[in-house]
Coordinates of C-alpha atoms in Angstrom, one line a residue:
M1 CA 38.7 8.0 -27.9
D2 CA 36.8 6.9 -31.0
I3 CA 37.4 3.2 -30.0
L4 CA 36.2 3.9 -26.5
A5 CA 33.1 5.7 -27.7
D6 CA 32.3 2.9 -30.1
Y7 CA 32.7 0.4 -27.4
I8 CA 30.4 2.2 -25.0
R9 CA 27.9 2.8 -27.8
S10 CA 27.8 -0.9 -28.6
N11 CA 27.4 -1.9 -24.9
I12 CA 24.2 -0.5 -23.5
L13 CA 24.8 -2.1 -20.1
I14 CA 28.1 -0.3 -19.7
A15 CA 26.6 3.0 -20.6
L16 CA 23.7 2.3 -18.2
F17 CA 25.8 1.5 -15.1
L18 CA 28.4 4.1 -16.0
S19 CA 25.7 6.7 -15.8
I20 CA 24.4 5.3 -12.5
G21 CA 27.8 5.0 -10.9
I22 CA 29.1 8.5 -11.9
G23 CA 25.7 10.0 -11.3
Y24 CA 25.4 8.8 -7.8
G25 CA 29.0 9.9 -7.1
I26 CA 28.1 13.4 -8.2
G27 CA 24.8 13.2 -6.4
K28 CA 26.6 12.7 -3.1
I29 CA 28.5 16.0 -3.3
K30 CA 27.2 18.6 -0.8
I31 CA 27.4 22.3 -1.4
G32 CA 26.2 23.9 1.8
K33 CA 22.7 22.4 2.4
F34 CA 22.2 21.4 -1.2
Q35 CA 22.8 17.9 -2.5
L36 CA 21.8 17.0 -6.1
G37 CA 21.0 13.4 -5.3
G38 CA 21.7 10.2 -7.3
I39 CA 18.6 10.3 -9.5
A40 CA 19.2 13.8 -10.9
G41 CA 22.9 13.1 -11.1
S42 CA 22.4 10.0 -13.1
L43 CA 20.1 11.7 -15.5
I44 CA 22.5 14.5 -16.2
I45 CA 25.4 12.0 -16.8
A46 CA 23.2 9.9 -19.0
V47 CA 22.3 13.0 -21.2
I48 CA 26.1 13.6 -21.5
I49 CA 26.9 10.0 -22.4
G50 CA 23.8 10.0 -24.7
Q51 CA 25.7 12.4 -27.0
L52 CA 27.3 9.2 -28.4
G53 CA 24.0 8.2 -29.8
F54 CA 21.7 5.5 -28.4
N55 CA 18.4 3.9 -29.3
I56 CA 17.4 1.7 -26.3
P57 CA 14.1 -0.1 -26.8
G58 CA 11.2 1.6 -25.0
I59 CA 9.9 -1.6 -23.4
L60 CA 12.9 -1.6 -21.1
K61 CA 12.1 1.9 -19.9
T62 CA 8.4 1.1 -19.4
A63 CA 9.2 -2.1 -17.5
F64 CA 11.6 -0.5 -15.0
F65 CA 9.2 2.4 -14.5
A66 CA 6.3 0.1 -13.9
I67 CA 8.4 -1.7 -11.2
F68 CA 9.4 1.6 -9.6
I69 CA 5.9 3.1 -9.5
Y70 CA 4.3 -0.1 -8.3
A71 CA 6.8 -0.2 -5.4
C72 CA 6.0 3.4 -4.6
G73 CA 2.3 2.7 -4.4
Y74 CA 2.9 -0.5 -2.4
E75 CA 4.9 1.4 0.2
G76 CA 2.5 4.3 0.4
G77 CA -0.8 2.5 0.3
P78 CA -1.3 1.9 4.0
K79 CA -0.6 5.5 4.9
F80 CA -2.6 6.9 2.0
F81 CA -5.8 5.0 2.8
G82 CA -5.1 5.3 6.6
A83 CA -5.0 9.1 6.3
L84 CA -8.3 9.1 4.3
N85 CA -9.9 7.0 7.0
N86 CA -8.7 9.2 9.9
K87 CA -10.7 12.4 10.7
A88 CA -7.9 13.8 12.7
S89 CA -5.6 13.6 9.7
M90 CA -8.0 15.1 7.1
K91 CA -6.7 18.6 7.4
F92 CA -3.3 17.3 6.4
V93 CA -4.8 15.3 3.5
I94 CA -6.7 18.4 2.3
S95 CA -3.6 20.6 2.7
S96 CA -1.4 18.2 0.6
F97 CA -4.1 17.8 -2.1
V98 CA -4.5 21.5 -2.4
M99 CA -0.7 21.9 -2.7
T100 CA -0.7 19.4 -5.6
I101 CA -3.5 21.3 -7.3
L102 CA -1.6 24.5 -7.0
G103 CA 1.4 22.9 -8.5
L104 CA -0.6 21.6 -11.4
A105 CA -2.2 25.1 -11.9
C106 CA 1.2 26.8 -12.0
V107 CA 2.6 24.4 -14.5
L108 CA -0.5 24.9 -16.8
I109 CA -0.2 28.7 -16.5
C110 CA 3.5 28.6 -17.5
A111 CA 2.8 26.1 -20.4
F112 CA 0.0 28.2 -21.9
Y113 CA 1.6 31.6 -21.4
F114 CA 5.1 30.6 -22.7
N115 CA 3.8 28.2 -25.3
L116 CA 5.5 25.1 -23.9
D117 CA 4.9 21.7 -25.6
R118 CA 3.7 18.7 -23.7
G119 CA 7.1 17.4 -23.0
L120 CA 8.6 20.6 -21.6
A121 CA 5.4 21.2 -19.5
A122 CA 5.6 17.7 -18.0
G123 CA 9.4 18.1 -17.4
L124 CA 8.7 21.5 -15.7
A125 CA 6.2 19.7 -13.4
A126 CA 8.6 16.8 -12.7
G127 CA 11.5 19.1 -11.8
G128 CA 9.8 22.1 -10.3
L129 CA 7.7 19.9 -8.1
T130 CA 10.5 17.4 -7.6
Q131 CA 8.3 14.4 -8.5
S132 CA 10.5 12.2 -10.7
A133 CA 7.6 9.8 -11.3
I134 CA 6.0 12.4 -13.6
I135 CA 8.7 11.7 -16.1
G136 CA 7.4 8.2 -16.4
T137 CA 3.6 8.8 -16.3
A138 CA 3.9 11.7 -18.8
G139 CA 6.2 9.7 -21.0
S140 CA 3.8 6.8 -21.0
S141 CA 0.9 9.1 -22.0
I142 CA 3.0 10.7 -24.8
G143 CA 3.7 7.2 -26.1
N144 CA -0.1 6.6 -26.3
L145 CA -0.8 9.7 -28.4
G146 CA -0.2 8.0 -31.7
L147 CA 2.4 10.5 -32.9
S148 CA 5.3 9.7 -35.2
P149 CA 8.3 8.0 -33.6
E150 CA 10.5 11.1 -34.2
L151 CA 8.0 13.5 -32.5
T152 CA 7.4 11.0 -29.6
K153 CA 11.1 10.8 -29.0
Q154 CA 11.5 14.6 -29.1
L155 CA 8.7 15.1 -26.6
E156 CA 10.2 12.4 -24.3
T157 CA 13.5 14.2 -24.5
N158 CA 11.9 17.5 -23.6
V159 CA 10.5 15.9 -20.5
A160 CA 14.0 14.9 -19.4
V161 CA 15.4 18.3 -20.3
G162 CA 12.6 20.2 -18.4
Y163 CA 13.3 18.0 -15.4
S164 CA 17.1 18.5 -15.5
V165 CA 16.9 22.3 -15.8
T166 CA 14.3 22.8 -13.0
Y167 CA 15.1 20.1 -10.6
I168 CA 18.0 21.8 -8.8
F169 CA 16.0 24.8 -7.6
G170 CA 13.0 22.5 -7.2
T171 CA 15.0 20.7 -4.5
L172 CA 16.5 23.8 -3.0
G173 CA 13.3 25.9 -2.9
P174 CA 11.3 23.9 -0.3
V175 CA 14.4 23.6 1.9
L176 CA 14.7 27.4 2.0
M177 CA 10.9 27.8 2.5
V178 CA 10.5 25.5 5.5
G179 CA 13.9 26.1 7.0
T180 CA 14.5 29.8 6.6
I181 CA 11.8 31.9 4.9
L182 CA 8.7 30.9 6.9
P183 CA 10.4 30.8 10.3
L184 CA 12.0 34.2 9.6
I185 CA 8.7 35.9 8.4
M186 CA 6.6 34.3 11.1
K187 CA 9.2 34.6 13.8
W188 CA 9.1 30.9 14.6
N189 CA 11.6 29.0 16.7
L190 CA 11.0 25.5 15.3
R191 CA 13.0 23.8 18.1
E192 CA 11.0 25.4 20.9
S193 CA 7.7 24.7 19.1
A194 CA 8.8 21.1 18.6
L195 CA 9.6 20.7 22.3
E196 CA 6.2 22.2 23.3
L197 CA 4.4 19.9 20.8
E198 CA 6.3 16.8 22.0
K199 CA 5.5 17.7 25.6
S200 CA 1.8 17.9 24.9
Q201 CA 1.9 14.6 23.0
A202 CA 4.0 12.8 25.5
K203 CA 1.9 14.0 28.5
G204 CA 4.9 15.9 30.0
I205 CA 7.7 13.5 29.2
V206 CA 10.2 14.9 26.8
L207 CA 13.3 13.0 25.7
D208 CA 16.4 14.2 24.0
E209 CA 17.5 12.5 20.8
D210 CA 20.1 10.4 22.7
Q211 CA 17.6 9.2 25.3
V212 CA 15.0 6.4 25.4
L213 CA 12.1 5.8 27.7
A214 CA 13.7 2.9 29.6
L215 CA 10.8 2.4 32.0
E216 CA 8.5 1.3 29.3
K217 CA 10.9 -1.6 28.2
V218 CA 10.6 -5.2 29.2
S219 CA 13.4 -6.5 31.5
S220 CA 13.8 -9.0 34.3
R221 CA 15.1 -9.0 37.9
I222 CA 15.9 -11.6 40.6
F223 CA 14.4 -11.6 44.0
E224 CA 14.7 -13.6 47.2
I225 CA 11.4 -14.4 48.9
T226 CA 11.7 -13.2 52.5
K227 CA 9.7 -14.3 55.5
D228 CA 7.8 -11.0 55.5
S229 CA 7.0 -11.2 51.8
K230 CA 3.4 -10.3 51.0
Y231 CA 3.4 -13.2 48.5
L232 CA 4.9 -15.9 50.8
G233 CA 2.6 -18.9 50.4
K234 CA 0.8 -17.4 47.4
T235 CA 1.0 -18.4 43.8
A236 CA 2.7 -16.7 40.8
K237 CA -0.8 -16.2 39.4
D238 CA -1.7 -14.1 42.5
L239 CA 1.3 -12.0 41.9
E240 CA 0.7 -11.5 38.2
E241 CA -3.0 -10.6 38.7
D242 CA -2.2 -8.1 41.4
F243 CA 0.1 -6.3 39.1
N244 CA -2.4 -6.2 36.2
E245 CA -0.5 -9.0 34.4
K246 CA 2.4 -6.7 33.6
I247 CA 5.0 -9.1 35.2
F248 CA 5.5 -12.9 35.1
L249 CA 7.6 -15.6 36.8
L250 CA 10.4 -17.0 34.6
D251 CA 12.6 -19.2 36.8
V252 CA 13.0 -20.5 40.3
A253 CA 16.0 -21.6 42.4
K254 CA 16.2 -23.4 45.7
N255 CA 19.3 -23.9 47.8
G256 CA 21.5 -22.7 45.1
S257 CA 20.1 -24.8 42.3
V258 CA 17.5 -24.0 39.6
I259 CA 14.5 -26.3 39.8
K260 CA 12.0 -27.5 37.2
V261 CA 8.6 -26.0 37.4
D262 CA 5.8 -27.7 35.5
N263 CA 3.1 -25.0 36.0
Y264 CA 4.4 -21.6 36.6
D265 CA 1.0 -20.1 37.1
N266 CA 0.3 -22.3 40.2
Y267 CA 3.8 -22.2 41.7
V268 CA 3.7 -21.3 45.4
F269 CA 6.4 -18.9 46.6
Q270 CA 8.3 -20.3 49.6
E271 CA 10.8 -18.6 52.0
S272 CA 14.4 -18.3 50.6
D273 CA 13.3 -19.0 47.0
W274 CA 15.2 -17.1 44.4
V275 CA 12.9 -16.2 41.6
V276 CA 13.4 -14.5 38.2
I277 CA 10.6 -12.1 37.5
G278 CA 10.2 -10.5 34.0
G279 CA 7.9 -7.8 32.7
K280 CA 7.6 -4.0 32.4
T281 CA 10.5 -2.4 34.1
K282 CA 8.4 0.3 35.7
V283 CA 6.4 -2.4 37.5
L284 CA 9.4 -4.5 38.5
L285 CA 10.7 -1.5 40.4
N286 CA 7.8 -1.8 42.8
L287 CA 8.6 -5.4 43.8
T288 CA 11.4 -4.7 46.2
G289 CA 10.1 -5.1 49.8
V290 CA 6.8 -6.4 48.5
L291 CA 7.9 -9.7 46.9
G292 CA 11.3 -9.8 48.6
T293 CA 14.9 -8.6 48.4
E294 CA 16.4 -8.0 45.0
I295 CA 19.5 -10.1 44.3
F296 CA 22.3 -8.8 42.1
D297 CA 25.3 -11.2 42.2
C298 CA 23.9 -14.4 40.8
T299 CA 24.7 -14.4 37.0
N300 CA 26.3 -17.8 37.2
L301 CA 23.2 -19.5 38.7
F302 CA 20.5 -18.6 36.2
T303 CA 20.5 -19.1 32.4
T304 CA 16.9 -17.9 32.0
I305 CA 15.5 -17.6 28.5
E306 CA 12.6 -15.3 27.9
Y307 CA 10.4 -16.2 24.9
K308 CA 9.5 -13.6 22.3
K309 CA 6.8 -14.0 19.6
S310 CA 5.5 -11.7 16.9
I311 CA 1.8 -12.0 16.0
I312 CA -0.8 -10.2 13.9
F313 CA -3.8 -8.8 15.7
Q314 CA -6.7 -10.5 13.9
Y315 CA -10.1 -10.2 15.5
Q316 CA -12.5 -7.4 14.6
K317 CA -14.4 -7.8 17.8
F318 CA -11.3 -6.4 19.7
A319 CA -10.5 -3.6 17.2
G320 CA -10.7 -0.1 18.6
K321 CA -10.3 -1.4 22.2
T322 CA -7.5 -0.9 24.8
I323 CA -5.8 -3.9 26.4
D324 CA -7.8 -3.3 29.6
E325 CA -11.0 -3.5 27.6
I326 CA -9.9 -6.6 25.8
K327 CA -8.8 -8.6 28.8
P328 CA -12.3 -9.3 30.2
L329 CA -13.3 -10.6 26.8
L330 CA -10.6 -13.2 26.7
P331 CA -10.7 -16.7 28.3
P332 CA -9.6 -17.0 32.0
A333 CA -5.8 -16.8 32.5
A334 CA -5.3 -16.1 28.7
T335 CA -3.2 -13.1 29.5
L336 CA -1.0 -14.6 32.3
G337 CA 2.7 -15.2 31.8
F338 CA 3.5 -12.6 29.2
V339 CA 3.2 -8.9 28.3
I340 CA 2.8 -7.0 25.1
S341 CA 6.1 -5.2 24.7
Q342 CA 5.7 -3.5 21.3
V343 CA 3.1 -2.7 18.7
Y344 CA 3.8 -1.9 15.0
R345 CA 1.3 -0.4 12.5
N346 CA 2.3 0.0 8.9
N347 CA 5.9 -1.0 9.8
E348 CA 6.1 1.9 12.3
E349 CA 6.4 1.3 16.1
L350 CA 3.7 3.1 18.1
P351 CA 3.9 4.1 21.7
L352 CA 2.1 1.6 23.9
T353 CA 0.2 3.9 26.2
P354 CA -2.6 2.7 28.5
N355 CA -5.1 4.3 26.1
F356 CA -3.7 2.7 23.0
K357 CA -6.4 1.1 20.8
F358 CA -5.5 -1.9 18.8
Q359 CA -6.5 -2.3 15.1
V360 CA -6.8 -5.4 12.9
G361 CA -3.4 -5.9 11.2
D362 CA -1.3 -4.5 14.0
E363 CA 1.9 -6.4 14.6
I364 CA 2.2 -7.3 18.4
I365 CA 5.4 -8.4 20.1
L366 CA 4.8 -10.7 23.1
N367 CA 7.4 -11.4 25.7
G368 CA 7.2 -14.0 28.5
R369 CA 6.9 -17.7 29.2
K370 CA 6.9 -19.8 26.1
Q371 CA 4.2 -22.2 27.3
N372 CA 1.8 -19.3 28.2
I373 CA 2.4 -17.5 24.9
E374 CA 1.9 -20.6 22.8
N375 CA -1.3 -21.5 24.7
S376 CA -2.8 -18.0 24.5
F377 CA -1.6 -16.0 21.4
K378 CA -4.4 -17.5 19.2
A379 CA -6.9 -15.6 21.3
L380 CA -5.4 -12.4 19.8
G381 CA -4.2 -13.3 16.4
Y382 CA -1.9 -15.5 14.3
P383 CA 2.0 -15.7 13.9
T384 CA 3.5 -12.9 11.8
P385 CA 4.3 -14.2 8.3
N386 CA 7.9 -14.2 7.3
K387 CA 8.7 -10.6 6.3
N388 CA 11.9 -11.5 4.3
V389 CA 10.1 -13.3 1.5
V390 CA 8.9 -11.8 -1.8
D391 CA 5.7 -13.2 -3.2
Y392 CA 6.3 -13.0 -6.9
I393 CA 2.8 -14.3 -7.7
T394 CA 1.2 -11.3 -6.0
F395 CA 3.8 -9.0 -7.4
S396 CA 3.2 -10.2 -11.0
I397 CA -0.6 -9.9 -10.5
G398 CA -0.2 -6.4 -9.3
I399 CA 1.9 -5.3 -12.3
I400 CA -0.5 -7.0 -14.7
L401 CA -3.5 -5.3 -13.2
G402 CA -1.7 -2.0 -13.2
V403 CA -1.0 -2.2 -16.9
I404 CA -4.6 -3.1 -17.6
I405 CA -5.9 -0.2 -15.5
G406 CA -3.4 2.1 -17.2
E407 CA -4.9 1.3 -20.6
I408 CA -8.4 2.5 -19.6
T409 CA -9.2 5.8 -21.3
V410 CA -11.9 8.2 -19.8
P411 CA -13.0 11.4 -21.6
I412 CA -12.9 14.4 -19.3
A413 CA -14.2 17.7 -20.9
S414 CA -13.7 16.0 -24.3
I415 CA -10.1 15.3 -23.4
P416 CA -9.1 11.6 -23.4
I417 CA -7.3 10.9 -20.2
S418 CA -5.7 7.6 -19.2
L419 CA -3.5 6.8 -16.3
G420 CA -1.0 5.0 -18.5
T421 CA 1.2 2.2 -17.3
G422 CA 2.7 4.4 -14.6
G423 CA -0.6 5.6 -13.1
G424 CA -2.2 2.2 -13.4
C425 CA 0.7 0.5 -11.6
L426 CA 0.7 3.2 -8.9
F427 CA -3.0 2.6 -8.3
S428 CA -2.5 -1.2 -8.2
G429 CA 0.5 -0.8 -5.8
L430 CA -1.6 1.3 -3.5
I431 CA -4.3 -1.4 -3.3
F432 CA -1.9 -4.3 -2.8
G433 CA 0.1 -2.4 -0.2
W434 CA -3.0 -1.6 1.7
L435 CA -4.2 -5.2 1.5
K436 CA -0.9 -6.4 2.8
S437 CA -1.1 -4.0 5.8
R438 CA -4.7 -5.0 6.5
Y439 CA -4.3 -8.7 5.9
P440 CA -0.7 -9.7 6.4
K441 CA -1.3 -13.2 5.1
V442 CA -1.6 -11.7 1.6
G443 CA 1.7 -12.2 -0.1
G444 CA 3.9 -9.2 -0.4
M445 CA 7.4 -7.7 -0.3
D446 CA 9.7 -6.9 2.6
T447 CA 10.8 -3.3 3.1
G448 CA 14.3 -3.9 1.8
T449 CA 13.0 -5.2 -1.5
V450 CA 10.5 -2.3 -1.9
S451 CA 13.2 0.2 -1.3
F452 CA 15.5 -1.4 -3.8
L453 CA 12.8 -1.6 -6.5
K454 CA 11.9 2.0 -6.0
V455 CA 15.4 3.3 -6.3
F456 CA 16.8 0.9 -9.0
G457 CA 13.6 1.0 -11.1
L458 CA 13.6 4.8 -11.2
V459 CA 17.3 5.3 -11.8
V460 CA 17.4 2.8 -14.7
F461 CA 14.3 4.5 -16.2
V462 CA 15.7 8.0 -16.0
V463 CA 19.1 6.9 -17.4
I464 CA 17.4 5.2 -20.4
V465 CA 15.5 8.5 -21.0
G466 CA 18.8 10.4 -20.7
L467 CA 20.7 8.1 -23.0
N468 CA 18.0 8.2 -25.6
A469 CA 17.7 12.0 -25.4
G470 CA 21.0 12.4 -27.3
K471 CA 22.0 15.7 -29.0
S472 CA 18.4 16.9 -29.2
A473 CA 18.6 17.6 -25.4
L474 CA 21.3 20.2 -25.9
V475 CA 19.2 21.9 -28.6
T476 CA 16.3 22.2 -26.3
I477 CA 18.5 23.5 -23.4
E478 CA 19.9 26.2 -25.8
N479 CA 16.4 27.3 -26.8
Y480 CA 14.6 27.2 -23.4
G481 CA 17.4 27.0 -20.7
M482 CA 17.0 30.2 -18.7
T483 CA 13.3 30.5 -19.4
L484 CA 12.8 27.0 -18.0
F485 CA 14.9 27.8 -15.0
W486 CA 12.8 30.8 -14.0
L487 CA 9.6 29.0 -14.7
G488 CA 10.8 26.3 -12.4
V489 CA 11.4 28.9 -9.7
F490 CA 7.8 30.0 -10.2
V491 CA 6.4 26.5 -10.1
T492 CA 8.5 25.6 -7.0
M493 CA 7.8 28.7 -4.8
V494 CA 4.3 29.9 -5.6
P495 CA 2.4 26.7 -4.6
Q496 CA 4.2 26.8 -1.3
I497 CA 3.3 30.4 -0.6
I498 CA -0.3 30.0 -1.5
G499 CA -0.5 26.6 0.2
F500 CA 0.9 28.1 3.5
L501 CA -1.7 30.8 3.5
F502 CA -4.5 28.3 2.8
D503 CA -3.3 26.1 5.6
Y504 CA -2.9 29.0 8.1
F505 CA -6.1 30.9 7.5
I506 CA -8.5 28.3 6.1
L507 CA -7.4 25.0 7.7
K508 CA -6.2 26.7 10.8
I509 CA -2.8 24.8 10.8
K510 CA -1.0 27.3 13.0
N511 CA 1.4 25.1 14.9
P512 CA 4.8 25.9 13.3
V513 CA 6.0 22.3 13.2
D514 CA 2.8 21.0 11.6
S515 CA 2.9 23.9 9.1
V516 CA 6.4 23.4 7.8
A517 CA 6.1 19.6 7.9
I518 CA 2.9 19.5 5.8
I519 CA 4.5 21.8 3.3
A520 CA 7.5 19.5 2.9
G521 CA 5.1 16.5 2.6
G522 CA 2.8 18.2 0.2
R523 CA 5.8 19.0 -2.0
S524 CA 7.0 15.3 -1.6
S525 CA 10.4 16.9 -0.7
N526 CA 12.7 14.7 1.4
P527 CA 15.4 17.3 1.6
A528 CA 12.9 19.8 3.0
Y529 CA 11.8 17.2 5.5
A530 CA 15.4 16.6 6.5
E531 CA 15.8 20.3 7.1
V532 CA 12.6 20.3 9.3
L533 CA 14.0 17.4 11.3
R534 CA 17.3 19.2 11.7
K535 CA 15.5 22.3 13.0
T536 CA 13.1 20.5 15.3
Q537 CA 15.5 17.7 16.5
N538 CA 12.7 15.4 17.4
S539 CA 10.0 13.2 15.7
T540 CA 7.1 15.7 15.9
P541 CA 7.1 16.4 12.1
V542 CA 6.7 12.7 11.2
L543 CA 2.9 12.5 11.2
P544 CA 2.0 15.6 9.1
F545 CA 4.9 14.9 6.7
S546 CA 4.1 11.2 6.3
I547 CA 0.5 11.9 5.5
G548 CA 1.3 14.8 3.1
Y549 CA 4.0 12.8 1.4
A550 CA 1.7 9.8 0.8
V551 CA -1.1 12.0 -0.7
A552 CA 1.3 14.1 -2.8
N553 CA 3.1 11.1 -4.3
V554 CA -0.2 9.8 -5.6
F555 CA -1.6 13.0 -7.1
L556 CA 1.6 14.5 -8.4
T557 CA 2.3 11.3 -10.2
M558 CA -1.1 11.4 -11.8
W559 CA -0.6 14.9 -13.0
G560 CA 1.7 13.6 -15.7
P561 CA -1.1 12.2 -17.9
V562 CA -3.3 15.2 -17.0
I563 CA -0.7 17.6 -18.3
V564 CA -0.1 15.6 -21.5
G565 CA -3.9 15.5 -22.0
I566 CA -4.5 19.2 -21.4
I567 CA -1.5 20.7 -23.3
T568 CA -2.0 20.3 -27.0
K569 CA 1.3 21.6 -28.4
N570 CA 3.7 18.9 -29.7

């Protein structure tokens, strides 16, 4: 055993990935509704392995945390600034901000009343409020206090200990609150409320989770032009304009053979033509008897290819307008031969209703004839940049700016407050993420890379903290264990209770789904959100949770330096 211990002690990488591997294995174990998660599991295993004694350079910890927190900001930037700029979302922004303030207040009350040091107070916040990023921002601020190396290490260890002891109930508490306690007290049926809310949002159309709205999709059908066809002797342009440019001619066959058509817009329909018409399925259903007879058994005749192109909506003069308001402003025939099939904003698909208003930066999917799309798309925007490329220049600039911002110190009530590397990189990430969503030509990162940097950066950071904690972690647990646990319960539950009352009576958030979703978001609690989704069984909680989550992630992360600055005990 001594040989194995010496070997692990001398190989930091083995200790690092051993902690991650075992930690994630433990984190996947479910006990009822509770699941520890890979981050907390890795930290606990790292503290155990850390009993062997490690002294990993702090720059590694800082670097990985900077990567993690920048990725968090980058991902949340579009939603954060979008929420601030949306009057309809402001009640969710205010609710989430108040929840974070309540959380901070509860931590400070516990710290002063129970004489906790800076490290334990920050750890209590990180675990009780389930915001792992506080470990990094508080640790960064502790490192900037100018304390002795021994004291700095002890305070950083206490952050990890406070987090470990309080995290379990910090995760379980919001799940109980939104899934059991509030629905029981308020006599809410979240599923019924979700169905009613979805019905009002969908204008009467409610889909089960295994259904899709097929009539809104793009498809194609084959018709034979009959002698009584309304469009016999008319052009494809006439047909497309009559149906509000929601269909288009794709292919033509005569006498059993596909023919070449040089200009589809001006093609004149003739009796016995077989034509392939693409477009919105709902519109295609209306062509039988009007255009001709639908043909079904001709799969061997046509090998029609429909063109698809993704573009970025570019022009401010069209922003805030519907497609019917935009069409008259475009050149003649600029919208013929294709349809807009999908729209994405901040990487989320939005329902393309008749009243949908486009915004600069929206990603638009065009389906139709290649020639028409290539000739017309520039009137709306430019081709979507490759999403699977990481711009390391922008990424590096973002991290550098974050470090510089984090070093700025501002005295507040005679207390020197700085964001630290973590807070600075969070702020920088928010800006660059928003810039990328607003101006997609700005270099950025794909969603897969952002997700990897978030998870890997954080888990490496917390494992290094755990490995460095060593035996002093056990001493802190012996001295404060149960006290910390009950303080964690207080910090976890009280902000939710007061926050709910504030939302219900002051902000008038009385819809059950909105109420529980914003609590989950304001607590940045993914497990609670999962419980809300399980209860509602639809997507109605997405909007309030997403807004609350984005706001909470920003402010809870910033509370790390604030707690270190306000608490004076070392």
